[in-house]
């Protein structure tokens, strides 16, 4: 399967929602309860792109996954840290899509001078119909390390779930870090995340 990575646009919202909706409706991977409207999802994409990468994976002109970064915290000292999220089409898992998306996302974030990436992954001691440990294992495989666990902090499908915080460094912690660049301005200058 040949996979290409590009920057998302608001016009991708319907296709991205088709990937995301089953995660909301059938899993505890996301703690969101209701599927957002296409308009709301378009606004989410635009909001993220103001500062961070929002990438889609395509195969044979079909979107098969997406990943994005968002602010980890609002205070100025968090500028070099982001939270990342990834969703792959249900019948396209374990085909290397997630790996390619995260590699492109990390490359784009490095170009922005981001140093720390955080993943917040739903977890459970006992796997069930709504949640397995696949996401946790994927992030560990991608070089993330467990930083800590928030126990029973998310309630969905009549069960309490944990959140595992994982971290990865993609840059070095200098005394004077380089300023963080806005992703949209980089895209407007012609730099694509897979270049």
XYZ file of C-alpha atoms in Angstrom:
195
model
C 0.000 0.000 0.000
C 1.468 3.321 -1.085
C 0.788 6.064 1.428
C 1.211 9.788 0.892
C 1.061 12.406 3.635
C -0.208 15.947 3.155
C -1.573 18.831 5.190
C -5.274 18.607 5.976
C -7.766 21.185 4.734
C -11.279 22.036 5.979
C -12.610 20.237 2.885
C -11.303 16.983 4.402
C -13.668 17.256 7.372
C -16.297 14.822 6.073
C -13.718 12.121 5.316
C -11.952 12.660 8.645
C -15.242 12.491 10.532
C -15.997 9.172 8.827
C -12.763 7.864 10.373
C -13.283 9.503 13.779
C -16.991 8.762 14.352
C -16.549 4.993 14.976
C -13.936 5.812 17.628
C -16.493 7.995 19.421
C -19.433 5.630 19.014
C -17.739 2.275 19.564
C -14.557 2.789 21.585
C -13.121 4.449 24.678
C -10.062 5.557 22.707
C -11.554 9.043 22.680
C -13.512 10.306 25.675
C -15.760 12.369 23.407
C -19.405 11.227 23.567
C -21.067 12.895 20.570
C -19.939 13.008 16.940
C -19.312 16.654 16.040
C -20.905 18.259 12.994
C -18.895 18.694 9.803
C -18.895 22.454 10.406
C -17.483 22.039 13.923
C -14.840 19.640 12.631
C -13.843 22.115 9.911
C -13.365 24.732 12.628
C -11.239 22.317 14.650
C -8.978 21.721 11.651
C -8.626 25.467 10.983
C -7.922 26.173 14.660
C -5.171 23.529 14.854
C -3.564 24.628 11.570
C -3.069 28.169 12.865
C -0.190 26.871 14.964
C 0.402 23.144 14.487
C 0.459 20.383 11.862
C -2.736 18.573 10.959
C -1.841 15.792 8.525
C -3.777 13.234 6.510
C -2.603 9.944 5.033
C -3.929 9.003 1.613
C -3.835 5.767 -0.325
C -5.288 5.545 -3.836
C -6.873 9.010 -3.384
C -8.677 7.929 -0.209
C -7.971 9.354 3.237
C -7.048 6.425 5.487
C -5.836 8.233 8.614
C -4.914 11.526 10.196
C -2.776 12.943 12.965
C -2.325 16.350 14.499
C -0.627 18.265 17.279
C -2.269 20.704 19.668
C -1.236 22.902 22.559
C -0.345 20.951 25.680
C -0.859 23.958 27.923
C -1.769 27.598 27.514
C 1.044 29.130 29.589
C 4.061 30.563 27.736
C 6.494 28.030 29.218
C 4.648 25.195 27.423
C 5.419 26.645 23.973
C 7.899 23.863 23.130
C 5.531 21.044 24.170
C 2.576 19.677 22.214
C 0.006 16.919 22.581
C -0.432 14.586 19.609
C -3.435 12.574 18.421
C -3.831 9.967 15.696
C -6.725 8.060 14.115
C -6.516 5.411 11.406
C -9.443 4.022 9.423
C -10.699 0.884 11.169
C -10.036 -1.523 8.292
C -6.607 -0.018 7.554
C -4.895 -0.652 10.886
C -1.524 -2.432 11.178
C -0.523 -1.385 7.648
C 2.116 1.212 8.566
C -0.198 4.219 8.228
C 0.139 5.316 11.849
C 3.915 5.049 11.712
C 4.130 7.164 8.535
C 1.772 9.774 9.985
C 3.739 10.082 13.220
C 7.073 10.235 11.403
C 5.782 13.081 9.210
C 4.213 14.801 12.220
C 7.482 14.651 14.167
C 9.412 16.025 11.192
C 6.987 18.944 10.886
C 7.146 19.613 14.629
C 10.956 19.555 14.579
C 10.866 22.165 11.793
C 8.770 24.303 14.158
C 11.397 23.875 16.919
C 9.062 21.818 19.135
C 11.018 19.712 21.630
C 8.542 17.647 23.669
C 5.594 15.623 22.402
C 2.986 14.177 24.732
C 0.413 11.489 23.989
C -2.561 10.957 26.295
C -3.744 7.394 25.749
C -6.841 5.762 27.209
C -5.965 2.570 29.051
C -7.515 -0.179 31.115
C -6.077 -2.988 33.198
C -8.584 -5.412 31.693
C -9.195 -5.082 27.944
C -12.852 -5.004 26.929
C -15.056 -4.521 23.877
C -14.371 -0.767 23.902
C -10.647 -0.560 24.636
C -7.526 -2.640 24.042
C -3.892 -1.832 24.775
C -3.072 -1.393 21.062
C -2.696 2.396 21.284
C -0.399 2.150 24.297
C 1.772 -0.462 22.569
C 1.865 1.606 19.357
C 3.197 4.660 21.189
C 5.790 2.615 23.068
C 6.865 1.118 19.733
C 7.210 4.659 18.328
C 9.687 5.593 21.051
C 7.417 7.162 23.650
C 7.998 6.556 27.350
C 5.355 6.397 30.055
C 5.440 9.516 32.215
C 2.488 8.662 34.460
C -1.072 7.454 34.759
C -4.271 9.208 35.777
C -6.421 6.462 37.227
C -10.144 6.117 36.493
C -10.441 9.659 35.192
C -12.662 9.001 32.161
C -16.166 7.539 32.268
C -17.625 6.029 29.109
C -19.842 3.020 28.356
C -20.587 2.598 32.082
C -16.938 2.044 32.944
C -14.060 4.110 34.314
C -10.888 4.284 32.213
C -7.338 5.469 32.900
C -5.257 7.906 30.877
C -1.576 7.124 30.392
C 0.632 10.114 29.634
C 3.528 9.263 27.348
C 6.351 11.570 26.309
C 9.002 11.726 23.627
C 11.781 14.234 23.016
C 12.340 15.252 19.385
C 14.846 17.993 20.142
C 17.397 18.952 22.752
C 16.659 21.062 25.809
C 18.861 24.126 25.346
C 19.245 26.971 27.828
C 17.919 29.297 25.102
C 15.580 27.243 22.868
C 14.843 28.453 19.364
C 11.490 30.237 19.028
C 8.559 28.099 17.946
C 7.352 28.741 14.382
C 3.676 28.694 13.443
C 2.845 25.776 11.161
C 0.486 27.714 8.884
C 3.145 30.296 8.034
C 5.549 27.467 7.128
C 2.925 25.875 4.833
C 2.184 29.222 3.217
C 5.892 29.512 2.401
C 5.650 26.212 0.532
C 7.080 23.753 3.071
C 5.091 20.518 3.185
C 5.433 18.142 6.154
C 6.855 15.288 4.070
C 9.637 17.375 2.473
